[in-house]
Short mmCIF file of C-alpha atoms in Angstrom, two decimals:
data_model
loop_
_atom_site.label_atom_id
_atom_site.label_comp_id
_atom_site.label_asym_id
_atom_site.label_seq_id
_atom_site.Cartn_x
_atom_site.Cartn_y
_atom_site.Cartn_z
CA UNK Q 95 -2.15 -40.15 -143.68
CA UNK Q 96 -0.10 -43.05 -143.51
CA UNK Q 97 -1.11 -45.98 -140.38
CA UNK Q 98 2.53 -45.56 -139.90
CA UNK Q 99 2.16 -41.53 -139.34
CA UNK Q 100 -1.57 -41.86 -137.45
CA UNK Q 101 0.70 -44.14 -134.88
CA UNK Q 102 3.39 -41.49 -134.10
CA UNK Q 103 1.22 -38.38 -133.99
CA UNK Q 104 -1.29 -40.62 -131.63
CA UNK Q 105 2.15 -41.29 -129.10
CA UNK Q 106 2.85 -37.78 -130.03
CA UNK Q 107 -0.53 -36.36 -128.22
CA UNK Q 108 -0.79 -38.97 -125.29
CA UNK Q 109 1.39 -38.22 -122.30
CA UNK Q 110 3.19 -40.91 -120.70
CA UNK Q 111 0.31 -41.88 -118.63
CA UNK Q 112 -1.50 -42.59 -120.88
CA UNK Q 113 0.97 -44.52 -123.42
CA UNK Q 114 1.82 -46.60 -120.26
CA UNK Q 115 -1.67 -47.67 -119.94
CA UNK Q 116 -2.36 -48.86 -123.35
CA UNK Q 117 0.82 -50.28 -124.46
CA UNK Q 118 2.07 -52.26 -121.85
CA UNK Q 119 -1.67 -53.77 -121.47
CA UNK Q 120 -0.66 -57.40 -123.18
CA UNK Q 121 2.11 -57.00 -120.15
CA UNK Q 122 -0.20 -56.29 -117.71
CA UNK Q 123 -2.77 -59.07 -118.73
CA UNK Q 124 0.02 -61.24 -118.64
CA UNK Q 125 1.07 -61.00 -115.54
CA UNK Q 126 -1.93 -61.13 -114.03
CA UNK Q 127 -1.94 -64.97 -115.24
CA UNK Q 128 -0.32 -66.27 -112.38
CA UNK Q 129 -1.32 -69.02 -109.93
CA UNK Q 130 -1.17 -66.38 -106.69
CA UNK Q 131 -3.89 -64.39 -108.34
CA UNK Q 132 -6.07 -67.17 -108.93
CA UNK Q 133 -5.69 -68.24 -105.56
CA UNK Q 134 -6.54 -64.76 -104.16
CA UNK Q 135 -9.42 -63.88 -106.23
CA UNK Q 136 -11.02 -67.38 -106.00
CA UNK Q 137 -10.25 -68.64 -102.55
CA UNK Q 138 -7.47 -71.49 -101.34
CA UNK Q 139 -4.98 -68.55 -100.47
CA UNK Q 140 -2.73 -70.47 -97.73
CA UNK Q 141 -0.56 -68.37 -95.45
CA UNK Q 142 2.94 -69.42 -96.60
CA UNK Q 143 2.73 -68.32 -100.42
CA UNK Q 144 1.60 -65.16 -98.78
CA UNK Q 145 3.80 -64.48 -96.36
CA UNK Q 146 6.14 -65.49 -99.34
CA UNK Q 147 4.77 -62.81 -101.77
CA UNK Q 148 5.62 -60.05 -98.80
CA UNK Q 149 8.77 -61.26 -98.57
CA UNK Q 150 9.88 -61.21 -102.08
CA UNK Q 151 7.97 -57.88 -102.29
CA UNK Q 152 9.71 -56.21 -99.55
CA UNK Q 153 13.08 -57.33 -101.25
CA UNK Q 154 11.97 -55.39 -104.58
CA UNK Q 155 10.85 -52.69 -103.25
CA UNK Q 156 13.62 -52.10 -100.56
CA UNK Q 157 16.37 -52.37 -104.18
CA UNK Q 158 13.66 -50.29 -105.79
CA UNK Q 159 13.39 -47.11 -103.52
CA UNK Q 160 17.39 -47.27 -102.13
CA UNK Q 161 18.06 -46.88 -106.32
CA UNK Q 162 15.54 -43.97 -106.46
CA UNK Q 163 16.41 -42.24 -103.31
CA UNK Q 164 20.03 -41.73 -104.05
CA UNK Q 165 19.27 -40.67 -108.04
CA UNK Q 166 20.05 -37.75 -109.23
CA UNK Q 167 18.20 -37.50 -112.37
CA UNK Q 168 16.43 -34.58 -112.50
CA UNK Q 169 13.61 -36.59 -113.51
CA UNK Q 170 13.64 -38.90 -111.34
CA UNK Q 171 13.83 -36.92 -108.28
CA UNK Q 172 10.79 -34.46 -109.57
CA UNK Q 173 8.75 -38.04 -109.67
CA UNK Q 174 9.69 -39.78 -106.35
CA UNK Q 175 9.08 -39.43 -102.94
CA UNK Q 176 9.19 -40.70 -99.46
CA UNK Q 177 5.55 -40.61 -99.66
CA UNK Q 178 5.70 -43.59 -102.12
CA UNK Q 179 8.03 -45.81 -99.93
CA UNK Q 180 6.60 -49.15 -98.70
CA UNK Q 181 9.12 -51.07 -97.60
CA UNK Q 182 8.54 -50.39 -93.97
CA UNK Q 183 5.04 -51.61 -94.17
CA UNK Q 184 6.12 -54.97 -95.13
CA UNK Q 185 8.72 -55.14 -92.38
CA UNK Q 186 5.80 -54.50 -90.11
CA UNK Q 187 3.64 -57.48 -92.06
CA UNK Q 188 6.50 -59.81 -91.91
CA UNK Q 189 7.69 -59.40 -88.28
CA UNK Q 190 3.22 -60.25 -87.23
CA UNK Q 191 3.06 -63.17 -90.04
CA UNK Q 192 6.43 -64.54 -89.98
CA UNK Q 193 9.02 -63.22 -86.04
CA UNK Q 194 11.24 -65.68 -87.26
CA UNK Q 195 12.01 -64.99 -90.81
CA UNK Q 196 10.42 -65.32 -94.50
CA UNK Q 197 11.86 -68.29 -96.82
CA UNK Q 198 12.18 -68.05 -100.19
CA UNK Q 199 12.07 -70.81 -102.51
CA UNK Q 200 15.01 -71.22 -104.90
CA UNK Q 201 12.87 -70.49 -107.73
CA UNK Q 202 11.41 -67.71 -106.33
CA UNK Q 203 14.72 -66.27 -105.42
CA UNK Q 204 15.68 -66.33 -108.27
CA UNK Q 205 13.08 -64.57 -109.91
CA UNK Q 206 13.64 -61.58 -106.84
CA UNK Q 207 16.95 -61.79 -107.87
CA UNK Q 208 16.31 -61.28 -111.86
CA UNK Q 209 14.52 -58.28 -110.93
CA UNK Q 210 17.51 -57.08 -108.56
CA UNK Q 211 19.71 -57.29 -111.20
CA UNK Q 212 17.05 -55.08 -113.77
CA UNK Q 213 17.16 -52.28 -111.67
CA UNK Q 214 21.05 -52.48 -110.77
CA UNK Q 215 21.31 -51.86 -114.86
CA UNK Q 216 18.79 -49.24 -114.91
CA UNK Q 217 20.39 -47.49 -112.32
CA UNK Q 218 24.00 -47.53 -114.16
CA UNK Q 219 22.64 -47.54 -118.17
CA UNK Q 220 19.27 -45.77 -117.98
CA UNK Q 221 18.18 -44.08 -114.95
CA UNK Q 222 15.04 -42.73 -115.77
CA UNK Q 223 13.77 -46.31 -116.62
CA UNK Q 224 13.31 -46.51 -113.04
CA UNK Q 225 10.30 -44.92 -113.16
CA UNK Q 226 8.96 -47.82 -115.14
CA UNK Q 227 9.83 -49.98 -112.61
CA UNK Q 228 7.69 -47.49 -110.79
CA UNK Q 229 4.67 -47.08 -112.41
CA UNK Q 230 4.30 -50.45 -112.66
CA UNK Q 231 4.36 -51.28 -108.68
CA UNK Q 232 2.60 -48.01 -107.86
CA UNK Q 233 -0.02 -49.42 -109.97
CA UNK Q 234 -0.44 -52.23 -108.10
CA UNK Q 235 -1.71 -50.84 -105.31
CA UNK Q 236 -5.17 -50.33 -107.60
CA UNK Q 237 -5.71 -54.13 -107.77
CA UNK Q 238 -4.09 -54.68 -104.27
CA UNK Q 239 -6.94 -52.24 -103.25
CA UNK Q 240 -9.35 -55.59 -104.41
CA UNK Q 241 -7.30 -58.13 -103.28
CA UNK Q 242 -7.31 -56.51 -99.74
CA UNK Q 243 -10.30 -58.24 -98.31
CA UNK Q 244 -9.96 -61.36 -99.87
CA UNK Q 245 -6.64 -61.73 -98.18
CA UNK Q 246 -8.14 -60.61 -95.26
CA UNK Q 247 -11.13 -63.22 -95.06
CA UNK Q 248 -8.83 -66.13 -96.28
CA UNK Q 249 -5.83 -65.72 -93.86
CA UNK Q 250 -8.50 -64.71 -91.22
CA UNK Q 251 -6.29 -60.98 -90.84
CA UNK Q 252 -7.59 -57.42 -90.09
CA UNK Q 253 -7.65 -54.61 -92.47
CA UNK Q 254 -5.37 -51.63 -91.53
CA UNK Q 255 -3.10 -53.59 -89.21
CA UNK Q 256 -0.37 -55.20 -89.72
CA UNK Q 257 -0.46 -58.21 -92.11
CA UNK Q 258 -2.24 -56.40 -93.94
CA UNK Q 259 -1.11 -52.99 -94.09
CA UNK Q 260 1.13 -52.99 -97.33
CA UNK Q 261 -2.40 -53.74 -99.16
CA UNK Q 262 -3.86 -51.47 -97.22
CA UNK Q 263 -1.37 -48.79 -97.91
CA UNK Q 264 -3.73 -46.09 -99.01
CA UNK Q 265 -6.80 -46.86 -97.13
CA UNK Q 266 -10.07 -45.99 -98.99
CA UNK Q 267 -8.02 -43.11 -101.12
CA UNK Q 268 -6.50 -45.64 -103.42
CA UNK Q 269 -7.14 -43.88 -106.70
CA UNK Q 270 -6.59 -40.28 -105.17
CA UNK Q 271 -3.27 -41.73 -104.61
CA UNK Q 272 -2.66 -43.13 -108.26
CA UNK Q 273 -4.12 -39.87 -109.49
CA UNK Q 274 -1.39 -37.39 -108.01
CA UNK Q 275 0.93 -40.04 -109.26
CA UNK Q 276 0.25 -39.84 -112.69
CA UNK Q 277 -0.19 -35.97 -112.37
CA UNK Q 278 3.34 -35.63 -111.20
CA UNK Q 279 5.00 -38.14 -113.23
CA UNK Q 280 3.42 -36.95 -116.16
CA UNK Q 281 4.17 -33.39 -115.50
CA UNK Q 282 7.90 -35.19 -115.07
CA UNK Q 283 8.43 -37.26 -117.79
CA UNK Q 284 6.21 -35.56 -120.71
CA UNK Q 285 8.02 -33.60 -123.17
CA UNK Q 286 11.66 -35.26 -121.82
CA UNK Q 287 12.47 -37.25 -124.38
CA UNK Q 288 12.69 -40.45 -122.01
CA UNK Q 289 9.13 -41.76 -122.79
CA UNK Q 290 9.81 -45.23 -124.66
CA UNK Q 291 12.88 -46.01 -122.41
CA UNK Q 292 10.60 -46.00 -119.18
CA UNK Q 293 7.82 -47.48 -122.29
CA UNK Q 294 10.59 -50.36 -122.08
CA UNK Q 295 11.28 -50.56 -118.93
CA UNK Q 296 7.44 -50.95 -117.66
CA UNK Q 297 7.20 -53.52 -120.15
CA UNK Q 298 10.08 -55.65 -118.71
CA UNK Q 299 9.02 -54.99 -115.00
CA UNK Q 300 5.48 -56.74 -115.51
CA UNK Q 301 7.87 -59.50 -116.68
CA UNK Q 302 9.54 -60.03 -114.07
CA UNK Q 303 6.75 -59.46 -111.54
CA UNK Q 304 4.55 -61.96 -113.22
CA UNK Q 305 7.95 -64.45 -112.81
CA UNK Q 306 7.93 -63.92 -109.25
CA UNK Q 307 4.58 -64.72 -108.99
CA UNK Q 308 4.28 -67.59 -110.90
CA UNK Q 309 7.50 -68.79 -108.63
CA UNK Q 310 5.53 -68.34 -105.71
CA UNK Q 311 2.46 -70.11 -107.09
CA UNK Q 312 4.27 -72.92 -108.12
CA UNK Q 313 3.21 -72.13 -111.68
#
Protein backbone atom coordinates (compact mmCIF):
# COMPACT_ATOMS: atom_id res chain seq x y z
CA UNK A 1 0.00 0.00 0.00
CA UNK A 2 0.97 3.19 -1.25
CA UNK A 3 1.71 6.32 1.75
CA UNK A 4 -0.53 8.04 -0.63
CA UNK A 5 -3.45 5.23 -0.19
CA UNK A 6 -2.56 4.54 3.85
CA UNK A 7 -3.46 8.55 4.03
CA UNK A 8 -6.97 8.35 2.44
CA UNK A 9 -8.17 5.09 3.95
CA UNK A 10 -6.78 6.61 7.51
CA UNK A 11 -9.32 10.02 6.71
CA UNK A 12 -11.55 7.39 5.39
CA UNK A 13 -11.97 5.57 9.02
CA UNK A 14 -11.69 8.75 11.32
CA UNK A 15 -14.87 10.73 11.69
CA UNK A 16 -14.74 14.33 11.58
CA UNK A 17 -13.90 14.62 15.16
CA UNK A 18 -11.32 13.15 15.00
CA UNK A 19 -9.71 14.52 11.57
CA UNK A 20 -10.42 17.98 13.18
CA UNK A 21 -8.25 17.18 16.03
CA UNK A 22 -5.21 16.05 14.30
CA UNK A 23 -5.07 18.10 11.28
CA UNK A 24 -5.74 21.41 12.23
CA UNK A 25 -3.19 20.84 15.31
CA UNK A 26 -0.20 23.13 13.60
CA UNK A 27 -3.43 25.67 13.58
CA UNK A 28 -4.22 25.21 16.89
CA UNK A 29 -0.55 25.45 18.24
CA UNK A 30 -0.39 28.44 16.36
CA UNK A 31 -2.76 30.28 17.66
CA UNK A 32 -2.13 29.63 20.90
CA UNK A 33 1.20 31.81 20.28
CA UNK A 34 -0.24 34.94 21.09
CA UNK A 35 0.75 37.62 23.62
CA UNK A 36 -2.95 37.35 25.56
CA UNK A 37 -2.14 33.78 26.34
CA UNK A 38 1.11 34.41 27.69
CA UNK A 39 -0.20 37.01 29.75
CA UNK A 40 -3.00 34.76 31.13
CA UNK A 41 -1.12 31.70 31.82
CA UNK A 42 1.90 33.54 33.34
CA UNK A 43 0.49 36.51 35.15
CA UNK A 44 0.50 40.52 34.06
CA UNK A 45 -3.15 40.05 32.66
CA UNK A 46 -4.39 43.88 32.96
CA UNK A 47 -8.11 44.55 32.78
CA UNK A 48 -8.35 46.47 29.48
CA UNK A 49 -6.89 43.73 27.00
CA UNK A 50 -9.48 41.68 28.78
CA UNK A 51 -12.30 43.45 28.76
CA UNK A 52 -11.02 43.89 25.08
CA UNK A 53 -10.89 40.10 24.31
CA UNK A 54 -14.85 39.97 25.55
CA UNK A 55 -15.58 42.51 23.44
CA UNK A 56 -14.18 41.32 20.26
CA UNK A 57 -15.48 37.87 21.35
CA UNK A 58 -18.97 38.86 21.82
CA UNK A 59 -18.79 40.51 18.25
CA UNK A 60 -17.77 36.95 16.73
CA UNK A 61 -19.86 35.09 18.30
CA UNK A 62 -23.04 37.34 18.05
CA UNK A 63 -22.10 37.13 13.59
CA UNK A 64 -21.40 33.51 14.40
CA UNK A 65 -24.73 32.19 15.97
CA UNK A 66 -27.24 34.95 13.96
CA UNK A 67 -25.49 32.97 10.62
CA UNK A 68 -26.25 29.56 12.24
CA UNK A 69 -29.60 30.26 13.63
CA UNK A 70 -31.21 31.33 10.44
CA UNK A 71 -29.38 28.26 8.25
CA UNK A 72 -31.09 25.95 6.73
CA UNK A 73 -28.66 23.33 5.96
CA UNK A 74 -29.78 20.29 7.02
CA UNK A 75 -26.53 19.86 8.53
CA UNK A 76 -26.16 22.59 10.08
CA UNK A 77 -29.32 22.75 11.90
CA UNK A 78 -28.90 18.84 13.15
CA UNK A 79 -25.43 20.36 14.77
CA UNK A 80 -26.51 23.70 16.40
CA UNK A 81 -28.37 24.80 19.14
CA UNK A 82 -29.49 27.45 21.47
CA UNK A 83 -27.75 25.49 24.01
CA UNK A 84 -24.39 26.52 22.39
CA UNK A 85 -25.15 30.34 22.27
CA UNK A 86 -22.87 32.64 24.33
CA UNK A 87 -23.33 35.81 23.31
CA UNK A 88 -25.56 36.79 26.14
CA UNK A 89 -22.98 35.84 28.66
CA UNK A 90 -20.62 38.33 27.38
CA UNK A 91 -23.24 41.08 27.33
CA UNK A 92 -23.60 40.27 30.97
CA UNK A 93 -19.46 40.41 31.41
CA UNK A 94 -19.26 43.58 29.52
CA UNK A 95 -22.11 45.63 31.07
CA UNK A 96 -20.04 44.54 35.12
CA UNK A 97 -16.39 45.21 33.49
CA UNK A 98 -17.03 47.90 31.12
CA UNK A 99 -21.33 50.13 31.80
CA UNK A 100 -19.97 52.41 29.47
CA UNK A 101 -18.82 50.57 26.47
CA UNK A 102 -15.82 48.23 25.17
CA UNK A 103 -13.13 49.96 22.70
CA UNK A 104 -11.57 48.31 20.19
CA UNK A 105 -8.32 49.12 18.85
CA UNK A 106 -8.06 49.71 15.09
CA UNK A 107 -6.00 46.76 14.72
CA UNK A 108 -8.03 44.70 16.59
CA UNK A 109 -11.06 45.74 14.70
CA UNK A 110 -9.87 44.88 12.07
CA UNK A 111 -8.97 41.53 12.79
CA UNK A 112 -13.00 41.14 14.29
CA UNK A 113 -13.81 42.43 11.17
CA UNK A 114 -11.65 39.81 8.92
CA UNK A 115 -13.41 37.21 10.71
CA UNK A 116 -16.94 38.96 10.05
CA UNK A 117 -16.33 38.93 6.66
CA UNK A 118 -15.20 34.77 6.77
CA UNK A 119 -18.36 33.82 7.96
CA UNK A 120 -20.52 36.32 5.71
CA UNK A 121 -18.78 34.03 2.73
CA UNK A 122 -19.41 30.87 4.42
CA UNK A 123 -22.79 31.65 4.89
CA UNK A 124 -23.40 32.57 0.99
CA UNK A 125 -20.54 29.96 -0.70
CA UNK A 126 -20.31 27.10 1.82
CA UNK A 127 -22.66 26.82 4.58
CA UNK A 128 -21.69 23.90 6.27
CA UNK A 129 -18.16 25.44 6.81
CA UNK A 130 -19.81 27.09 9.58
CA UNK A 131 -19.45 24.40 11.63
CA UNK A 132 -15.72 24.87 11.44
CA UNK A 133 -16.05 28.09 12.61
CA UNK A 134 -17.79 26.11 15.29
CA UNK A 135 -15.78 23.54 16.40
CA UNK A 136 -13.14 25.67 16.68
CA UNK A 137 -14.81 28.23 19.35
CA UNK A 138 -16.72 25.40 21.04
CA UNK A 139 -13.36 24.10 21.62
CA UNK A 140 -12.26 26.82 23.33
CA UNK A 141 -14.19 26.55 26.08
CA UNK A 142 -11.67 23.36 27.06
CA UNK A 143 -8.71 25.75 27.55
CA UNK A 144 -11.03 28.65 28.73
CA UNK A 145 -11.97 25.97 31.40
CA UNK A 146 -7.90 26.63 32.56
CA UNK A 147 -7.71 30.02 31.94
CA UNK A 148 -10.80 30.58 34.26
CA UNK A 149 -9.03 31.04 37.51
CA UNK A 150 -6.15 32.70 36.37
CA UNK A 151 -8.37 35.43 35.08
CA UNK A 152 -10.08 35.29 38.09
CA UNK A 153 -7.02 35.79 40.57
CA UNK A 154 -5.39 38.44 38.20
CA UNK A 155 -8.40 40.80 37.61
CA UNK A 156 -9.34 40.04 41.30
CA UNK A 157 -13.14 38.62 39.73
CA UNK A 158 -15.42 35.77 41.01
CA UNK A 159 -16.01 32.56 39.30
CA UNK A 160 -19.64 31.99 38.11
CA UNK A 161 -20.62 35.66 38.10
CA UNK A 162 -20.49 37.92 35.83
CA UNK A 163 -17.03 38.88 34.43
CA UNK A 164 -16.45 35.81 34.42
CA UNK A 165 -19.24 33.84 33.31
CA UNK A 166 -18.46 33.37 29.47
CA UNK A 167 -15.30 31.29 30.88
CA UNK A 168 -17.28 29.86 33.15
CA UNK A 169 -19.89 28.82 30.71
CA UNK A 170 -20.05 25.18 31.57
CA UNK A 171 -19.16 25.13 35.14
CA UNK A 172 -17.21 21.98 36.25
CA UNK A 173 -18.96 19.88 33.16
CA UNK A 174 -16.63 21.34 30.62
CA UNK A 175 -15.72 18.17 28.78
CA UNK A 176 -19.32 16.58 29.22
CA UNK A 177 -20.16 19.55 27.23
CA UNK A 178 -17.44 19.09 24.40
CA UNK A 179 -18.33 15.42 24.47
CA UNK A 180 -22.13 15.69 23.33
CA UNK A 181 -20.67 18.14 20.92
CA UNK A 182 -18.59 16.00 19.10
CA UNK A 183 -21.23 13.15 19.44
CA UNK A 184 -23.75 15.21 17.60
CA UNK A 185 -21.65 16.85 15.14
CA UNK A 186 -20.11 13.79 14.28
CA UNK A 187 -23.28 11.92 13.98
CA UNK A 188 -24.00 15.27 11.62
CA UNK A 189 -21.29 15.70 9.49
CA UNK A 190 -19.82 11.96 9.07
CA UNK A 191 -20.63 10.25 5.98
CA UNK A 192 -21.92 13.90 4.30
CA UNK A 193 -19.50 14.49 2.08
CA UNK A 194 -18.70 18.06 3.68
CA UNK A 195 -15.73 16.88 5.84
CA UNK A 196 -12.60 18.80 4.26
CA UNK A 197 -14.74 21.98 3.55
CA UNK A 198 -15.49 22.41 7.41
CA UNK A 199 -11.46 20.59 7.44
CA UNK A 200 -10.85 24.14 5.69
CA UNK A 201 -12.79 26.16 7.31
CA UNK A 202 -11.46 25.15 11.02
CA UNK A 203 -8.18 25.68 9.65
CA UNK A 204 -8.85 29.34 8.61
CA UNK A 205 -10.87 30.14 11.86
CA UNK A 206 -7.75 29.40 14.20
CA UNK A 207 -6.30 32.01 11.80
CA UNK A 208 -8.16 34.49 12.35
CA UNK A 209 -8.67 33.92 16.09
CA UNK A 210 -4.99 33.82 16.71
CA UNK A 211 -5.08 37.50 14.61
CA UNK A 212 -7.41 38.83 16.99
CA UNK A 213 -5.46 37.88 19.68
CA UNK A 214 -2.28 38.87 18.76
CA UNK A 215 -4.20 42.44 17.98
CA UNK A 216 -5.23 42.55 21.37
CA UNK A 217 -1.82 41.64 22.81
CA UNK A 218 -0.14 44.07 20.92
CA UNK A 219 1.79 41.24 19.26
Amino acid sequence: MSDATATVDSNVSQGIMDRLRTETRPHHDKAERNGFGVMVMEGGLQLSPYVEHLAAWKKILSHLESALRSCDDEIVSQTWHEGLAKEALLHQDLEQLAPDGPVLSDATSESVHAFTDYVDHLTKETPRGLLGVLYVLEGSTMGGSVMKSRIASQLSLTIDEPGLLYYGCYGNKVGLHFKEFRLRMGGAVDGSGSEDLILEAAGRTFELVGDILRAIAGD
